[in-house]
mmCIF file of C-alpha atoms in Angstrom:
data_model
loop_
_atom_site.group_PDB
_atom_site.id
_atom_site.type_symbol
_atom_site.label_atom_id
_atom_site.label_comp_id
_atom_site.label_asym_id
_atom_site.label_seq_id
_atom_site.Cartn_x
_atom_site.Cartn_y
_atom_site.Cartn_z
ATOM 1 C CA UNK L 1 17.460 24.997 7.734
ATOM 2 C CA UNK L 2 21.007 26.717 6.497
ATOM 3 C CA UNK L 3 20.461 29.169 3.672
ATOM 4 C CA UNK L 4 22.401 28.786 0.381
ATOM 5 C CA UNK L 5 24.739 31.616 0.467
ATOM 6 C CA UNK L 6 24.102 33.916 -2.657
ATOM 7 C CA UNK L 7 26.819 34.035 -5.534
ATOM 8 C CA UNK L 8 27.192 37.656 -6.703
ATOM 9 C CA UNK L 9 29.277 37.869 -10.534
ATOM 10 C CA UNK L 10 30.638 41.700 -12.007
ATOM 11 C CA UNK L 11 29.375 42.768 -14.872
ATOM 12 C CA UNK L 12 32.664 41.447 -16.476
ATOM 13 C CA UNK L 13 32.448 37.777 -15.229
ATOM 14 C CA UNK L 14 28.546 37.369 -16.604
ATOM 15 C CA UNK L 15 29.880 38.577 -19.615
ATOM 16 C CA UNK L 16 32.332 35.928 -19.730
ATOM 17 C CA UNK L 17 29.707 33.349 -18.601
ATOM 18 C CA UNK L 18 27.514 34.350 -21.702
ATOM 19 C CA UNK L 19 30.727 33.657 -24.199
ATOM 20 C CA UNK L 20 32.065 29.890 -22.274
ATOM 21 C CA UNK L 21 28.384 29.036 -22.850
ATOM 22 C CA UNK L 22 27.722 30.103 -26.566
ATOM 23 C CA UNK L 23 31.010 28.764 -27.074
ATOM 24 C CA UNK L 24 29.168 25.315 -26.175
ATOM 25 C CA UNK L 25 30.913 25.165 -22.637
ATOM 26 C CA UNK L 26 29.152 23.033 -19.822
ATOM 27 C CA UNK L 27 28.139 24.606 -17.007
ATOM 28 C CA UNK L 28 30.225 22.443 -14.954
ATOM 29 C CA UNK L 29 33.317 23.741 -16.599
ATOM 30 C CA UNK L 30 32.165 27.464 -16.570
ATOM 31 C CA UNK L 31 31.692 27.426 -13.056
ATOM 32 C CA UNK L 32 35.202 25.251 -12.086
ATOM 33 C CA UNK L 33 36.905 28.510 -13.885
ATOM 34 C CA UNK L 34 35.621 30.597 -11.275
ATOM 35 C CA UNK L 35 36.303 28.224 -8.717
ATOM 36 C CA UNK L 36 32.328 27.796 -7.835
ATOM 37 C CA UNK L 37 29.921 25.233 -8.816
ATOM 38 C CA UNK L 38 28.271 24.798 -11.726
ATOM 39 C CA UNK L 39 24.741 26.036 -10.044
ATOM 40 C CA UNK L 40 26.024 29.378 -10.343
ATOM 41 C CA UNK L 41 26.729 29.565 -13.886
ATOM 42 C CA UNK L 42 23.280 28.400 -13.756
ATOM 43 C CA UNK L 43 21.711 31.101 -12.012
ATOM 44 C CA UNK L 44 23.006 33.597 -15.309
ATOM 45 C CA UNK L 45 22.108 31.415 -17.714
ATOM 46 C CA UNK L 46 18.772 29.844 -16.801
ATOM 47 C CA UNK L 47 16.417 32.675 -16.410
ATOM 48 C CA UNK L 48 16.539 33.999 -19.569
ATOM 49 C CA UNK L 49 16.367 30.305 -20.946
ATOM 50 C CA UNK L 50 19.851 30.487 -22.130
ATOM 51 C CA UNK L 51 19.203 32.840 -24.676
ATOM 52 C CA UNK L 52 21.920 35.817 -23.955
ATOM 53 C CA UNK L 53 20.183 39.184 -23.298
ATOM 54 C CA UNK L 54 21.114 42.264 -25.345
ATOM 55 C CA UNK L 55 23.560 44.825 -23.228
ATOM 56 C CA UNK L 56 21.941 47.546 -21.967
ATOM 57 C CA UNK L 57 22.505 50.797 -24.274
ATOM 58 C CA UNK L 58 21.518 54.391 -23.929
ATOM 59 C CA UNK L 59 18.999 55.075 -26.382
ATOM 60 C CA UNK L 60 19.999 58.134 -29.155
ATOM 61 C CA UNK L 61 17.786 60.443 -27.946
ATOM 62 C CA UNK L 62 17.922 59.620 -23.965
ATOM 63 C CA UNK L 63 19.480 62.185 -22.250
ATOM 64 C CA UNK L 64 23.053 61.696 -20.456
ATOM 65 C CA UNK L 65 23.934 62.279 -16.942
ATOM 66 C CA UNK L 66 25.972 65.643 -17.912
ATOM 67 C CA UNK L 67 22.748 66.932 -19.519
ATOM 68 C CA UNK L 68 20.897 65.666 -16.719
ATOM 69 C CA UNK L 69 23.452 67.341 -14.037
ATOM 70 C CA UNK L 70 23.479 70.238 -15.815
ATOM 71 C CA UNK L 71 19.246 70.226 -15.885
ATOM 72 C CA UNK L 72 19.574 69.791 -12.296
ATOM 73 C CA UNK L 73 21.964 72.805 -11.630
ATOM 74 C CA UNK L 74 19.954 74.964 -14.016
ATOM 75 C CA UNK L 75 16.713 74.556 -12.300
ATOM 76 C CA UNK L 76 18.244 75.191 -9.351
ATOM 77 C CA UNK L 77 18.752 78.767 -10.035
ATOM 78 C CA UNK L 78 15.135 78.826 -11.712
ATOM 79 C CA UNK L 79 16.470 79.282 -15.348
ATOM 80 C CA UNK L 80 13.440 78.231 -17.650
ATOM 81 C CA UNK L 81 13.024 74.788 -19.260
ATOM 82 C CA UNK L 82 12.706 76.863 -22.576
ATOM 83 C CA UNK L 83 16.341 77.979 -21.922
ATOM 84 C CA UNK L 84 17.813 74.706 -20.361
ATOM 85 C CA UNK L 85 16.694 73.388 -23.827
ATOM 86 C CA UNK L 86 18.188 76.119 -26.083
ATOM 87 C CA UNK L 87 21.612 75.933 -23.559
ATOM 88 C CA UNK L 88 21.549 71.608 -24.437
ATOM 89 C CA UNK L 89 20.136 72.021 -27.994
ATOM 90 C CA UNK L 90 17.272 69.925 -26.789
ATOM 91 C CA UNK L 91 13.562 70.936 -27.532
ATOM 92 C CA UNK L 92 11.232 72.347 -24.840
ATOM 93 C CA UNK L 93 8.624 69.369 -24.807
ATOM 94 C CA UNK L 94 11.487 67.223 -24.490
ATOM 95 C CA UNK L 95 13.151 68.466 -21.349
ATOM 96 C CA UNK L 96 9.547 69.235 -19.994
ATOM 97 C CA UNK L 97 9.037 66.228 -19.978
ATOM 98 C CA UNK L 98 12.207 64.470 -18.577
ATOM 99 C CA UNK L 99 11.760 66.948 -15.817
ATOM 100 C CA UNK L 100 7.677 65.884 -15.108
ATOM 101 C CA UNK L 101 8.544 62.341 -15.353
ATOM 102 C CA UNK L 102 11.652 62.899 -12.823
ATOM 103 C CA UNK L 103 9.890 64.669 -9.814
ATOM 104 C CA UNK L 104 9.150 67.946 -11.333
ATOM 105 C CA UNK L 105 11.325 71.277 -10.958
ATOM 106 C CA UNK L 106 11.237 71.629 -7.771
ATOM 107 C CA UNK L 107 12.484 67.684 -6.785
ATOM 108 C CA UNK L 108 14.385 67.058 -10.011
ATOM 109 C CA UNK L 109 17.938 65.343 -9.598
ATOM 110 C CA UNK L 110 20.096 64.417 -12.078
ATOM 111 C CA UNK L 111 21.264 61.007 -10.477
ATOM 112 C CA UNK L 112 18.259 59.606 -9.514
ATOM 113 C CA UNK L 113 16.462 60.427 -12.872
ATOM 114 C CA UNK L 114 19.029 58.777 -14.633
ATOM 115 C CA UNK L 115 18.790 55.181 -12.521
ATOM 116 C CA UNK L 116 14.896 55.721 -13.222
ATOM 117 C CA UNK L 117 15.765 55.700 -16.578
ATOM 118 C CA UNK L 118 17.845 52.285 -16.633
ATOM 119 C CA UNK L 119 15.070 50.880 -14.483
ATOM 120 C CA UNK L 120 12.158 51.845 -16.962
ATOM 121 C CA UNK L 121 14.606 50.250 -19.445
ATOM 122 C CA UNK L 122 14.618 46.592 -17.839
ATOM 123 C CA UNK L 123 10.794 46.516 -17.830
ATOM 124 C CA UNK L 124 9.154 44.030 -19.531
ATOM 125 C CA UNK L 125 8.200 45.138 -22.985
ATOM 126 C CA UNK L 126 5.088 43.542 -25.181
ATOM 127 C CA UNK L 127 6.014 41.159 -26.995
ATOM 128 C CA UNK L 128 4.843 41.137 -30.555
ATOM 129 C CA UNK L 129 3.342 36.547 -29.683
ATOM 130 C CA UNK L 130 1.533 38.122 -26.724
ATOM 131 C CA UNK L 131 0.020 41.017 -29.002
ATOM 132 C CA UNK L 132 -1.408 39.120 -31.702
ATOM 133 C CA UNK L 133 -3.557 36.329 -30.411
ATOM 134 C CA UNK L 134 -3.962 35.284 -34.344
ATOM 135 C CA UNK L 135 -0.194 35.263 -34.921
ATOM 136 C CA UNK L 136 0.146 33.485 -31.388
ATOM 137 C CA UNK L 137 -2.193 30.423 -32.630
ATOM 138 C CA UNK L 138 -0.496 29.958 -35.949
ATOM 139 C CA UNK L 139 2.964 29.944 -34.231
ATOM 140 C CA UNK L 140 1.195 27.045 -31.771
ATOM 141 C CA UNK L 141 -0.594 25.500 -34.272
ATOM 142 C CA UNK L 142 3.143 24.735 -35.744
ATOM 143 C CA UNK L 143 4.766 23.964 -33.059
ATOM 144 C CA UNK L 144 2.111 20.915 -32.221
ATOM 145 C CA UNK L 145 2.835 19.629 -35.684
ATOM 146 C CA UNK L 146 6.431 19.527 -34.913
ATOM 147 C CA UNK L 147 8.064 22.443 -37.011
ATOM 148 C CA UNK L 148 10.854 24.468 -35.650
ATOM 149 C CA UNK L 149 11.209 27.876 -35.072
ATOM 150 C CA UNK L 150 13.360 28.402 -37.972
ATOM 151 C CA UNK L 151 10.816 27.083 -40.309
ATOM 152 C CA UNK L 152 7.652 28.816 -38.887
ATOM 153 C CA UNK L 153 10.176 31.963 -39.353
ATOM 154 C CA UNK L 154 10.733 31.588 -42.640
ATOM 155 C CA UNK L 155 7.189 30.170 -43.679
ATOM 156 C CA UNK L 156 5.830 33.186 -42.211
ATOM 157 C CA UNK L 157 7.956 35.468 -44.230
ATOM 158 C CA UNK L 158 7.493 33.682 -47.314
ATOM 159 C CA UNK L 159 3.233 33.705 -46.925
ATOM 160 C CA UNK L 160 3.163 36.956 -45.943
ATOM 161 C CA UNK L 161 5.970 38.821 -47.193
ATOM 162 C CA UNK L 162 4.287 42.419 -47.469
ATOM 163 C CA UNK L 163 2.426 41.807 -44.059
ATOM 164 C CA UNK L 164 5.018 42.375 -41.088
ATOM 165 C CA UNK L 165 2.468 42.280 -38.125
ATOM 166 C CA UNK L 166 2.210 38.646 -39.398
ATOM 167 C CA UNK L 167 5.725 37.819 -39.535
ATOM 168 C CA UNK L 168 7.764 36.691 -36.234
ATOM 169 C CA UNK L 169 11.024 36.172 -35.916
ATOM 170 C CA UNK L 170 12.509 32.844 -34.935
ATOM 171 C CA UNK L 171 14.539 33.923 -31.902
ATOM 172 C CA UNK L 172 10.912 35.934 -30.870
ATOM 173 C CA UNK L 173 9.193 32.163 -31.197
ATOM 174 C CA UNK L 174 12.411 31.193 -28.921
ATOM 175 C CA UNK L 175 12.071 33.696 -26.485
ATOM 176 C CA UNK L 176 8.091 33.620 -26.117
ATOM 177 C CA UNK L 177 8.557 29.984 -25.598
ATOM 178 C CA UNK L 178 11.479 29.971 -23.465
ATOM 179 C CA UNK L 179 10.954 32.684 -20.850
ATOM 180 C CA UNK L 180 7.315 33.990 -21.352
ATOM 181 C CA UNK L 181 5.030 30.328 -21.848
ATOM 182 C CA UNK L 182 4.010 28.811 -18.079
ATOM 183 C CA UNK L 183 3.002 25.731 -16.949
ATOM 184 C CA UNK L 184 1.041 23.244 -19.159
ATOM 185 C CA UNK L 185 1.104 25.045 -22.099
ATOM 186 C CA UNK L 186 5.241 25.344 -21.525
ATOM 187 C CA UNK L 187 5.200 21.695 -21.429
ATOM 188 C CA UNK L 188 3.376 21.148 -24.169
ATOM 189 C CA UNK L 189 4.945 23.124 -26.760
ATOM 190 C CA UNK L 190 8.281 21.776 -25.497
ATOM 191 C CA UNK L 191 7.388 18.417 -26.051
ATOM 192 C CA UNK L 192 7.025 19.511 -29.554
ATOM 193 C CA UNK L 193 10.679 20.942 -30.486
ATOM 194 C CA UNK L 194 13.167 18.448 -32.226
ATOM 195 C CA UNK L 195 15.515 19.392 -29.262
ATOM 196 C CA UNK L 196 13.905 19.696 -26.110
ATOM 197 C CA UNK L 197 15.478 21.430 -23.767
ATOM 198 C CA UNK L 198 14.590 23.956 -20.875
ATOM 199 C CA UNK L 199 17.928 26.052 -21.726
ATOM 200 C CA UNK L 200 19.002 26.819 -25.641
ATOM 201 C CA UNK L 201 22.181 27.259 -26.498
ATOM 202 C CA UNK L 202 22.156 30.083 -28.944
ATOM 203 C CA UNK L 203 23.874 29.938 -32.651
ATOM 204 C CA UNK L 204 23.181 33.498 -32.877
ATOM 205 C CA UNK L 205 23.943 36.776 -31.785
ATOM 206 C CA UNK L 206 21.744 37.856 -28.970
ATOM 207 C CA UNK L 207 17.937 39.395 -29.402
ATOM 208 C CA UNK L 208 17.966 43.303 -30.498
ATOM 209 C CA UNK L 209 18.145 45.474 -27.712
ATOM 210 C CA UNK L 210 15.344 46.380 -25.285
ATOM 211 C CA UNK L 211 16.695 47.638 -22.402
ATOM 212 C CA UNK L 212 17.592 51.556 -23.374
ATOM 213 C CA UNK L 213 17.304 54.095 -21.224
ATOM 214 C CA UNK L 214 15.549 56.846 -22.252
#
């Protein structure tokens, strides 16, 4: 059986796959402007349910790679963490514990602790449907009589406006549904949009930011 060869895209050209399609593009054309087929475009697209992913972002109080490098030189000459903090106007607990979570003094590298970082970033994160069991069922309950995200959104707001563990978003209903719901259930709810569709085409700017390093 001949494997498919695997398409690889920069940074750049997934960014510019993320604005042909929220520009309403088909994937057919996306993928003719980089001379591949439209399967490609695809393979960007579809596995976030065509819901464009935040960037990735350093979070304010993650620590950079030249604080990191110069962690990494300090301990190497076994200056104190108290003093690596005073030097980087960081406080002790804090570059205690970048330096436990990153091997420990003796193993600590500034490189490698800052890929960890990114990597902890792209984890999955709870999601506030998949917390709430209660908030979960009302969303569904919804859905099966054939409201939209939008509306549950808004009707949420609107019944509980002082309550924000019972308030969702309606890009959160989008995303739960989208990416997170499996199989039958999947199905189900999908059956139940107005448009129903495996990929959405965003009208809005893309969900707030999970993936910061930190």
């Amino acid at each position: 059986m001949k494997q498919r060869r695997r398409i690889y895209y920069t940074v750049s050209q997934r960014a510019e796959i993320w604005d042909r399609w929220q520009r309403g593009e088909a994937m057919s054309s996306i993928g003719r402007s980089f001379d591949r087929e439209s399967s490609s475009a695809f393979s960007v697209i579809s596995p976030t349910g065509g819901i464009r992913p935040a960037d990735r972002k350093r979070g304010s109080r993650a620590l950079s790679l030249a604080e990191r490098d110069e962690i990494s030189r300090r301990l190497s000459v076994s200056e104190p963490l108290r003093a690596i903090a005073r030097r980087l106007g960081r406080s002790p607990s804090t570059i205690s514990r970048k330096v436990r979570r990153n091997g420990d003094v003796a193993r600590y590298r500034a490189t490698a602790s800052d890929q960890a970082a990114w990597d902890r970033a792209l984890l999955p994160k709870p999601r506030k449907l998949a917390c709430s069991p209660s908030l979960a069922q009302a969303v569904t309950a919804k859905l099966r009589r054939k409201w939209s995200p939008e509306q549950i959104g808004g009707w949420l707001r609107r019944s509980f406006p002082k309550e924000p563990h019972r308030q969702v978003s309606h890009e959160a209903i989008y995303r739960s549904l989208y990416i997170q719901a499996r199989g039958d259930l999947k199905k189900e709810l999908l059956e139940h949009l107005r448009a129903r569709r495996t990929i959405r085409r965003s009208r809005t700017a893309p969900f707030p930011a999970t993936g910061k390093a930190t």
